[in-house]
Amino acid sequence: MTRMTMIEAVRSAMDVSMAKDDNVVVFGEDVGYFGGVFRSTQGLQAKYGRTRCFDTPISESGIVGTAIGMAAYGLKPCVEIQFADYMYPAYDQLTQEAARIRYRSNGDFTCPIVVRMPTGGGIFGGQTHSQSPEALFTHVCGLKVIVPSNPYDAKGLLIAAIEDPDPVMFLEPKRLYNGPFDGHHERPVTPWSKHDLGEVPDGHYTIPIGKAEVRREGSAVTVVAYGTMVHVALAAAEDAGIDAEVIDLRSLLPLDLDTIVKSVSKTGRCVVVHEATLTSGFGAEVAALVQEHCFYQLEAPVVRVAGWDTPYPHAQEWDYFPGPGRVGRALAEVMEA
Amino acid sequence: MVDSARLSLHVPEPAVRPGGQPDFSNVKIAKAGSVPRPEVDVASEDIRDLAYSIIRVLNRDGEAVGPWAGSLSDEELLTGLRNMMKLRAFDARMLMAQRQGKTSFYMQHLGEEAVSCAFRKALIKGDMNFPTYRQAGLLIADDYPMVEMMNQIYSNESDPLRGRQLPIMYSSKEHGFFTISGNLATQYVQAVGWAMASAIKNDSRIAAAWIGDGSTAESDFHSALVFASTYKAPVILNIVNNQWAISTFQGIARGGSGTFAARGLGFGIPALRVDGNDYLAVHAVARWAAERARRNLGPTLIEYVTYRVGAHSTSDDPSAYRPKTESEAWPLGDPVLRLKKHLIVKGAWSEERHVQAEAEIMDEVIEAQRQAEAHGTLHAGGRPSVRDIFEGVYAEMPPHIRRQRQKAGY
Ligand SMILES: Cc1ncc(C[n+]2csc(CCOP(=O)(O)OP(=O)(O)O)c2C)c(N)n1
């Protein structure tokens, strides 16, 4: 066991996977010599050589396209998109190619790639360094989508993703890279070294893809969240003094519906929180599922708290970011109903 | 039987890394004045050499020599010097402002001032640039107010972009400066589309596309070349080769042979390489390309050979990936000092006037900064309204955003 930041946990997952299987290759922009702009691949090139961890031209479509070809050959590429905002140039490769190769070739070819990308806001990244595009992936059949909320999960889930036989989108909330942010941006960040989930096994372990985790037990209301918003939800429940149950989805596709349904059936109320824009966001999917599966147990309409339907602003990002205040108001709203 | 060996992957590496001796022996530098100047209606295949050499006007002694010399008067050159000095002073102050926490981020132009400052003077009002984040000289050289630029950088209450954009991602239609995206290369092909529209409307205005050496690897670059060559769009396709793309050396995007300019040849686009630190050469080549575009002769591709002396941005530490002394070893010198020397040699300038101009310019920049800061900085003073988050997503605000705005309390 070692206390790690999420960046270190992500790096450790790649390290363990590369050591275990020499078909695992890691590449992307500035990933090789420099170790990535967030340093998540630091040291991998020195350890495994320039042919297993290397810099690429700035071409997201090229990165994903070559990864697909390598996967068809038999390698297991784990590639980095420098910011989730820059995955759009590769979107065509992901949705039309990677996601469909198994299906259209009837299993003759498969595509076991992992596409990692720092996601979300809260670092003054402006409209092109703050986005949360998970819903664009959850809408695509053939992909898997993961958003970890802590170092322990990040490592176990990333190893599972690398070992998964299908393409996995791995979204890393960059606001959590160094600490378990609780939504109060004016307060100092507590480091992962002071958090239970910052304690990470050194070697190989996996966390199953598709299993949610209950982070806080409660009986009054269910809060469904993932990534940075798990911490915001926990803070909001504390601040509001509400007996909320907080579910960390961890994996959006496939989704652990059972855990959600079990919880909402118990509490009768549900708030879904995410950082991505509201309209057609993943929260809509959760709300619809809760409505479909828990309608007769519901004592209040499902409420979503999300980013506004605008591009992510630079100067006003804390007014954009769903903080504990907004989550708290939503909790109060469902409790009153 | 076919001979087969164990295969191995080739991953390019720069000549040196931190701790090593800077090495630019690979940069083949033509003598100033030695590269011919063809007629603007020349065929691309007849000037293939120009994609491999480097057009230069200023020689070591500060004289302007050869067929590309003489496109600018003394007065124009003095303006050029002033603009480059302004950009440098602006950079210095804004870099400091970022370090002082007055904004989140900044990107400077150190060593690359000649490229955008000289290029702007080859365009005329109405032409449109689709710039990257390292061409603020296009605005400075067009006398766009520095206070406005700073308001943008500070995201303050007078920010023309209302706090929505990262610092330095300016926008000014009036000054022929298309709004910067942040996604590399996407705008290269937009510039071609803009130029095509101008041709469809039998207009006389032309466009300029901008890209860095690293970003030429984006597919949008190649799409842009295809469209530009197919439709002979009136566009100047600029590639600023400053040797580095964050930590990645130019050889990663370019491969082991050829030049960035030569990429144009395969598309039948006339391609030239120019000394990006030579104000006179940049201007002369840009004017040549602009004339071609205006005469409906189609696109020109220009590679500016320069060096990014500063860090990539305020978030970058170049000493982690390249020798600290590499910028001093750059063989094409400093654009400001070279033009200064030329003007002194011509008797149009002096050391004393330069020192005085430096002080005047710094005063001007500091005064602009004072005015901008009166409107606030990122973390202090006036800032755009939260209401501005919701405005302008569409021409008319749709109901769902209006509801959200009300929810936010605005
Ligand atoms: C599509 C896209 N991918 C990655 C980035 C992150 N990024 C910003 S600048 C940069 C390097 C650009 O290098 P180059 O094109 O050589 O231009 P320079 O900064 O040297 O002027 C990278 C990788 C981005 N902004 N957009």
Short mmCIF file of C-alpha atoms and ligand atoms in Angstrom, two decimals, chain A residues 29-30 58 60 82-83 86 89 129, chain B residues 107 112 132-134 182-185 211-216 218 240 242 244-246 308 312, ligand 1:
data_model
loop_
_atom_site.label_atom_id
_atom_site.label_comp_id
_atom_site.label_asym_id
_atom_site.label_seq_id
_atom_site.Cartn_x
_atom_site.Cartn_y
_atom_site.Cartn_z
CA GLU A 29 0.79 14.10 -27.07
CA ASP A 30 3.76 14.91 -24.81
CA ILE A 58 -0.83 16.38 -32.40
CA GLU A 60 -6.22 12.95 -31.98
CA GLN A 82 -4.43 15.65 -23.66
CA PHE A 83 -7.78 17.13 -22.57
CA TYR A 86 -9.75 17.55 -27.71
CA PRO A 89 -11.20 15.35 -33.73
CA HIS A 129 -10.12 22.79 -21.18
CA MET B 107 1.39 32.88 -23.94
CA GLU B 112 8.70 35.27 -33.06
CA THR B 132 -3.41 30.70 -33.46
CA TYR B 133 -2.59 31.95 -29.99
CA ARG B 134 0.85 33.23 -30.99
CA GLY B 182 -8.20 26.66 -28.52
CA ASN B 183 -8.52 23.50 -30.57
CA LEU B 184 -5.42 23.38 -32.73
CA ALA B 185 -5.69 23.38 -36.52
CA ILE B 211 -0.72 26.98 -37.74
CA GLY B 212 2.28 25.84 -35.69
CA ASP B 213 4.78 23.22 -36.82
CA GLY B 214 3.42 20.66 -34.37
CA SER B 215 -0.20 21.22 -35.36
CA THR B 216 0.45 20.50 -39.05
CA GLU B 218 -3.71 17.51 -37.47
CA VAL B 240 5.13 28.98 -38.01
CA ASN B 242 9.30 27.57 -34.01
CA TRP B 244 8.87 23.05 -30.57
CA ALA B 245 5.30 21.96 -29.89
CA ILE B 246 5.21 22.13 -26.09
CA ARG B 308 10.26 29.80 -29.62
CA HIS B 312 5.24 27.35 -24.65
C1 LIG C 1 -6.68 19.77 -30.99
C2 LIG C 1 -5.71 20.14 -29.89
N1 LIG C 1 -4.84 19.19 -29.38
C3 LIG C 1 -3.98 19.51 -28.36
C4 LIG C 1 -3.97 20.78 -27.82
C5 LIG C 1 -3.01 21.11 -26.66
N2 LIG C 1 -1.92 21.96 -27.17
C6 LIG C 1 -2.00 23.30 -27.08
S1 LIG C 1 -0.69 24.06 -27.80
C7 LIG C 1 0.04 22.58 -28.24
C8 LIG C 1 1.35 22.58 -29.00
C9 LIG C 1 1.26 23.31 -30.31
O1 LIG C 1 2.51 23.35 -30.96
P1 LIG C 1 2.74 24.07 -32.36
O2 LIG C 1 1.64 23.77 -33.30
O3 LIG C 1 4.12 23.79 -32.82
O4 LIG C 1 2.56 25.63 -32.03
P2 LIG C 1 3.44 26.54 -31.04
O5 LIG C 1 2.78 26.50 -29.69
O6 LIG C 1 4.81 26.05 -31.03
O7 LIG C 1 3.34 27.94 -31.60
C10 LIG C 1 -0.74 21.51 -27.79
C11 LIG C 1 -0.38 20.08 -27.98
C12 LIG C 1 -4.90 21.73 -28.38
N3 LIG C 1 -4.97 23.00 -27.92
N4 LIG C 1 -5.74 21.41 -29.41
#
